[in-house]
mmCIF file of C-alpha atoms in Angstrom:
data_model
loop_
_atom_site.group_PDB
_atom_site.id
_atom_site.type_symbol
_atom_site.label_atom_id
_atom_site.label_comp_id
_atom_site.label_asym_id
_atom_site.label_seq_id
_atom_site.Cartn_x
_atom_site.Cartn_y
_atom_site.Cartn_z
ATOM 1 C CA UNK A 253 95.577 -86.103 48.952
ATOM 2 C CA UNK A 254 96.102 -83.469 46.703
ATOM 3 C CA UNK A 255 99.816 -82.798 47.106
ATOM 4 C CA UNK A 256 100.192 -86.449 46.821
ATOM 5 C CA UNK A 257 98.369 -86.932 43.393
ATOM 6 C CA UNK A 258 100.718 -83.797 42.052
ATOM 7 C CA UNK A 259 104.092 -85.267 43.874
ATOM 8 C CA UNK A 260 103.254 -88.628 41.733
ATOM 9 C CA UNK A 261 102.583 -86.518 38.814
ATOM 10 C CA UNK A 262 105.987 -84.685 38.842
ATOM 11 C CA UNK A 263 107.196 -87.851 39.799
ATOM 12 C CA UNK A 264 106.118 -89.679 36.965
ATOM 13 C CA UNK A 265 107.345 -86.799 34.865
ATOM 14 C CA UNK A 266 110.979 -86.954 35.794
ATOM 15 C CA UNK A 267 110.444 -90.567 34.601
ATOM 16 C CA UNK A 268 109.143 -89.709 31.593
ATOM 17 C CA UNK A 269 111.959 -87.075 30.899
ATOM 18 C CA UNK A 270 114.813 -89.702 32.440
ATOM 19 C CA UNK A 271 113.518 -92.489 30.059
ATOM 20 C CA UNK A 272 112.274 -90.963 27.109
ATOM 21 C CA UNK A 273 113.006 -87.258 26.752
ATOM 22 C CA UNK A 274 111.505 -83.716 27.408
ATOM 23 C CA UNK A 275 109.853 -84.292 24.368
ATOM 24 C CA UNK A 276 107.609 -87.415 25.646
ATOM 25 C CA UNK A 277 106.144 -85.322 28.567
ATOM 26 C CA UNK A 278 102.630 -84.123 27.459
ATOM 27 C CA UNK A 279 99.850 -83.720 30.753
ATOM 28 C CA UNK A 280 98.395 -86.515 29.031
ATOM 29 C CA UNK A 281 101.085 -89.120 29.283
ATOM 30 C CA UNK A 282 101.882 -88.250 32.726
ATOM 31 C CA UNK A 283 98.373 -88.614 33.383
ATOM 32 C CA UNK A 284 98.473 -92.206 31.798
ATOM 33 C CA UNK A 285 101.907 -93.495 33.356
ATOM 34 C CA UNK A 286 100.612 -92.299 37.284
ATOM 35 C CA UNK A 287 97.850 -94.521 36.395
ATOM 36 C CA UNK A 288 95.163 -91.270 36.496
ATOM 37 C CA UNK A 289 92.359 -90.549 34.202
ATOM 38 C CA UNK A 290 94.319 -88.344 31.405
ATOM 39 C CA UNK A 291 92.412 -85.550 32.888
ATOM 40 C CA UNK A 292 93.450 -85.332 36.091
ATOM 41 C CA UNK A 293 96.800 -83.965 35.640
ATOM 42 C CA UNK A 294 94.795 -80.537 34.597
ATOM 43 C CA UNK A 295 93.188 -80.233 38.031
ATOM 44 C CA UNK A 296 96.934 -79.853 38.938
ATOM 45 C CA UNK A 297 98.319 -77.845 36.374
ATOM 46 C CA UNK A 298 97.145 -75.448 33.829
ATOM 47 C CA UNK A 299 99.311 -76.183 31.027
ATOM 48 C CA UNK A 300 102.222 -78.265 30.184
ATOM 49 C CA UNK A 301 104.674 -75.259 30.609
ATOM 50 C CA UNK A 302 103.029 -75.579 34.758
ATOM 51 C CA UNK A 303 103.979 -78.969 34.734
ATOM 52 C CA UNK A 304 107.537 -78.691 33.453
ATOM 53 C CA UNK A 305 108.020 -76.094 36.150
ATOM 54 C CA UNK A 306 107.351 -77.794 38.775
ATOM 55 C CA UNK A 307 109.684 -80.880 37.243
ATOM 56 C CA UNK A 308 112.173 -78.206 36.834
ATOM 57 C CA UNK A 309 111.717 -77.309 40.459
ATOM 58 C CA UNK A 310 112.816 -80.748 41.387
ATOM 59 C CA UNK A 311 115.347 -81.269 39.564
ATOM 60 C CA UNK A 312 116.915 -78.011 40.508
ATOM 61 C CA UNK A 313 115.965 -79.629 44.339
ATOM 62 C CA UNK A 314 118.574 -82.477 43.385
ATOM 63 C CA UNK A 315 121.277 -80.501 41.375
ATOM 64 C CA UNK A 316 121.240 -78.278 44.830
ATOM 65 C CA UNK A 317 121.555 -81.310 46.457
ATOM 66 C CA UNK A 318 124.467 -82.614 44.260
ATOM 67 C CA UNK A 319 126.452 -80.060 44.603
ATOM 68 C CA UNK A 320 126.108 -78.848 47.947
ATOM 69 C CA UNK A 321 127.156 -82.545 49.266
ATOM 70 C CA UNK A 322 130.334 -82.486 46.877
ATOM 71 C CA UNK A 323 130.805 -78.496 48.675
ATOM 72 C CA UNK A 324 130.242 -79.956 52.274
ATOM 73 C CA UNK A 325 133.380 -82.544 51.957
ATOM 74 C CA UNK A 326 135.886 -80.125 51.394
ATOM 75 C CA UNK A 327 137.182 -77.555 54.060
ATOM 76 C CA UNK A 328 138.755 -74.469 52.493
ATOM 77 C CA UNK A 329 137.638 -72.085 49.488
ATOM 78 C CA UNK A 330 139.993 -73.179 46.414
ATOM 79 C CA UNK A 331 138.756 -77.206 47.382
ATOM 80 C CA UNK A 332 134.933 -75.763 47.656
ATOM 81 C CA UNK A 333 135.101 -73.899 44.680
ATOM 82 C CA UNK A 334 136.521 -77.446 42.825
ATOM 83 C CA UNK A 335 133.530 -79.154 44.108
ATOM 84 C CA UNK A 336 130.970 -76.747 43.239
ATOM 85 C CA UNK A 337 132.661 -76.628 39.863
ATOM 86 C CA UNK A 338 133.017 -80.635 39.492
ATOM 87 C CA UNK A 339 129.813 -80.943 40.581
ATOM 88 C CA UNK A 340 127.701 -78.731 38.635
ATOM 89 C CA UNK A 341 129.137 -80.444 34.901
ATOM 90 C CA UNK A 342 128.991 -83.856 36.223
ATOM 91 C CA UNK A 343 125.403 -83.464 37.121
ATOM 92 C CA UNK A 344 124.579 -81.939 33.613
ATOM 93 C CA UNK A 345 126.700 -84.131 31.429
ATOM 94 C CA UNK A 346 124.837 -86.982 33.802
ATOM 95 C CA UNK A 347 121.464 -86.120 33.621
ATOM 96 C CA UNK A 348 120.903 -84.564 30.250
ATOM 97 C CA UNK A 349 117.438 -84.170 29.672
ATOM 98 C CA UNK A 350 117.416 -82.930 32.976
ATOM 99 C CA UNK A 351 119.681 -80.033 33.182
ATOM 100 C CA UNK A 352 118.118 -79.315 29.884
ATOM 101 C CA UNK A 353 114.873 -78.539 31.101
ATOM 102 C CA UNK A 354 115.708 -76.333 34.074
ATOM 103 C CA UNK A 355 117.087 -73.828 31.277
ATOM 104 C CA UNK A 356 114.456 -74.193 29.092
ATOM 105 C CA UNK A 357 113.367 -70.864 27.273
ATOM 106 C CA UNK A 358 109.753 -71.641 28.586
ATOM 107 C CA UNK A 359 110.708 -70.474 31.812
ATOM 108 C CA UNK A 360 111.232 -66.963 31.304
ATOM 109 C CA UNK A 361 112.176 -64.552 34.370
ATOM 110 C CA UNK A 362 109.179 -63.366 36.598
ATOM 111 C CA UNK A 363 106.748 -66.854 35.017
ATOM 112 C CA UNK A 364 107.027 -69.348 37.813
ATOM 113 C CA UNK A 365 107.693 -68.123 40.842
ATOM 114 C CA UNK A 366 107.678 -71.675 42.590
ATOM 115 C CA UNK A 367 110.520 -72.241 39.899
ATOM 116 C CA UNK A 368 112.037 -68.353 40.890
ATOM 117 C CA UNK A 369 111.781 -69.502 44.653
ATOM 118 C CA UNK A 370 113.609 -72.686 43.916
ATOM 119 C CA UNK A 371 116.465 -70.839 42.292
ATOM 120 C CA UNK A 372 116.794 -68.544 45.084
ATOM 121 C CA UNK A 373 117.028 -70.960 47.370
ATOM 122 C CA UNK A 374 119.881 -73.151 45.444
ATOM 123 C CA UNK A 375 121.824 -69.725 45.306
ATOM 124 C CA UNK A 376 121.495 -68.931 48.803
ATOM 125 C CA UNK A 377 122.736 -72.673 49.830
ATOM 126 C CA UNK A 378 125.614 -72.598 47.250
ATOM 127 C CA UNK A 379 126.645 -69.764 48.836
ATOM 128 C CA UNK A 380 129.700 -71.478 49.836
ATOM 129 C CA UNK A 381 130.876 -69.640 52.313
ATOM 130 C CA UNK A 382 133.098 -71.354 55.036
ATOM 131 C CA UNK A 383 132.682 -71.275 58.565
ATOM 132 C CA UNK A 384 133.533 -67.605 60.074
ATOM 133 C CA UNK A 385 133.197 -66.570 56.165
ATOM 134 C CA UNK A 386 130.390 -63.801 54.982
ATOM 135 C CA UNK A 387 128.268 -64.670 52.597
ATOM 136 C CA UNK A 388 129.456 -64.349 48.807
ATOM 137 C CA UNK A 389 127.798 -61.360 46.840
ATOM 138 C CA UNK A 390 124.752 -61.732 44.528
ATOM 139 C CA UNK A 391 126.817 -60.375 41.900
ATOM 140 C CA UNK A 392 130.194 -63.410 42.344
ATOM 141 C CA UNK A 393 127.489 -66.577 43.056
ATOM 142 C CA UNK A 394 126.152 -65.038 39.660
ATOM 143 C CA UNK A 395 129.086 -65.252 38.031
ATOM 144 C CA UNK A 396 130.212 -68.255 39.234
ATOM 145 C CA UNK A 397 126.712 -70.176 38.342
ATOM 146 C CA UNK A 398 127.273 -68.392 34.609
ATOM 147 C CA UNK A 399 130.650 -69.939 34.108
ATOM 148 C CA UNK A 400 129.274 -73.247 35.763
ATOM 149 C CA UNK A 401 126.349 -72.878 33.246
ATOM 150 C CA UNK A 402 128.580 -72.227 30.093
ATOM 151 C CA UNK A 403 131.072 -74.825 31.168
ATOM 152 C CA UNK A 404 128.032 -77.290 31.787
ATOM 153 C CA UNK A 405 127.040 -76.361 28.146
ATOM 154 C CA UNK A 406 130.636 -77.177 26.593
ATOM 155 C CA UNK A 407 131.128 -79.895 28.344
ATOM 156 C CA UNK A 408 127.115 -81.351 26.873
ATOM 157 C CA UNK A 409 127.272 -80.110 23.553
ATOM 158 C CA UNK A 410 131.045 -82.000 23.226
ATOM 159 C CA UNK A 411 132.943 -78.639 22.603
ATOM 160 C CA UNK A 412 135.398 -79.644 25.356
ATOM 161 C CA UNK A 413 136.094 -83.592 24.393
ATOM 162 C CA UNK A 414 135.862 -82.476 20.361
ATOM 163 C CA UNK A 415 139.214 -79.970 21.930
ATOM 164 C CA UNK A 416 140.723 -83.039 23.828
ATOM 165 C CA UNK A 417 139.851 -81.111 26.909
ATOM 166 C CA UNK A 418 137.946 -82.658 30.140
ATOM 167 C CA UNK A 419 135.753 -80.185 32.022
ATOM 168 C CA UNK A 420 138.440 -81.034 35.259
ATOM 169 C CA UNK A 421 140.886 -78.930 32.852
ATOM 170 C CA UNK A 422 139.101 -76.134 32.639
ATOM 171 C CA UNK A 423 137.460 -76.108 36.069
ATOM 172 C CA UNK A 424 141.858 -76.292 37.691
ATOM 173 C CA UNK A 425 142.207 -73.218 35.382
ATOM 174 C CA UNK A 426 138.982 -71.426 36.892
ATOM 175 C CA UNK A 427 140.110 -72.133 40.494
ATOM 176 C CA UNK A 428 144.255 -71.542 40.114
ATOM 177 C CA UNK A 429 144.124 -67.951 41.448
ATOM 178 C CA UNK A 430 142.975 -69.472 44.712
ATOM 179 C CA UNK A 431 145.925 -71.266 45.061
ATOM 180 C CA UNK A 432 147.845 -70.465 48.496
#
């Protein structure tokens, strides 16, 4: 019962956040929108920062998801590399609020280690390494989720429309040198 009263908590959090902003979720109006006493959200959760982890932790659960079905379609490393790419912005310039959270500064390194876990786990399946391929090194999935990031950024802030640019410019110029 108990991991079903938090799983409609988070639950009606992401609604919250989808509808009216990061800004709207408070403990207490999660509380009220589950239809709990305005207490009960604190027998799950210490604070609000607890709460927006374990949002965060979902959403990262469907940006991995996201992306790793546009990866799956596509058979060599240049077309993977597109779709993890592709993926990545349109799920940030989609879902706003969203993306915003998961970088939120609340979340500092070594905080929330069910968020930490989550993270892992997203960089270990977005790995996206091809069959009879190694895995890629910490250090290139790192670098590749940092340019994702900062081209997720652009693209949400309006740096690359205000240019005349689409992100699918900049993501062909990222994966050219993996043309055959």
């Amino acid at each position: 019962m108990m991991d079903d009263t938090r799983t409609r908590l988070v639950e009606s959090a992401l609604r919250l956040l989808r509808e009216e902003g990061l800004d709207a979720v408070t403990l207490r109006a999660v509380g009220d929108l589950t239809g709990l006493s305005r207490t009960a959200p604190y027998r799950h959760f210490t604070d609000k920062t607890a709460l927006l982890a374990a949002l965060a932790v979902r959403v990262i659960a469907d940006l991995s998801a996201h992306v790793a079905a546009a990866i799956s379609q596509e058979a060599d490393r240049r077309d993977r590399l597109r779709a993890f790419y592709l993926s990545y912005v349109e799920y940030a310039t989609a879902h706003r609020e969203e993306y915003r959270l998961v970088f939120a500064s609340e979340f500092l390194a070594g905080h929330h280690p069910e968020l930490e876990e989550a993270i892992d786990q997203v960089t270990t399946a977005l790995g996206m390494a091809g069959a009879g391929e190694g895995p890629v090194p910490k250090a290139r999935l790192m670098a590749l989720l940092s340019t994702a990031h900062g081209l997720a950024e652009l693209a949400v802030a309006g740096q690359l429309a205000h240019k005349g640019l689409g992100y699918e410019d900049i993501v062909d110029v990222l994966v050219a040198p993996f043309v055959d």
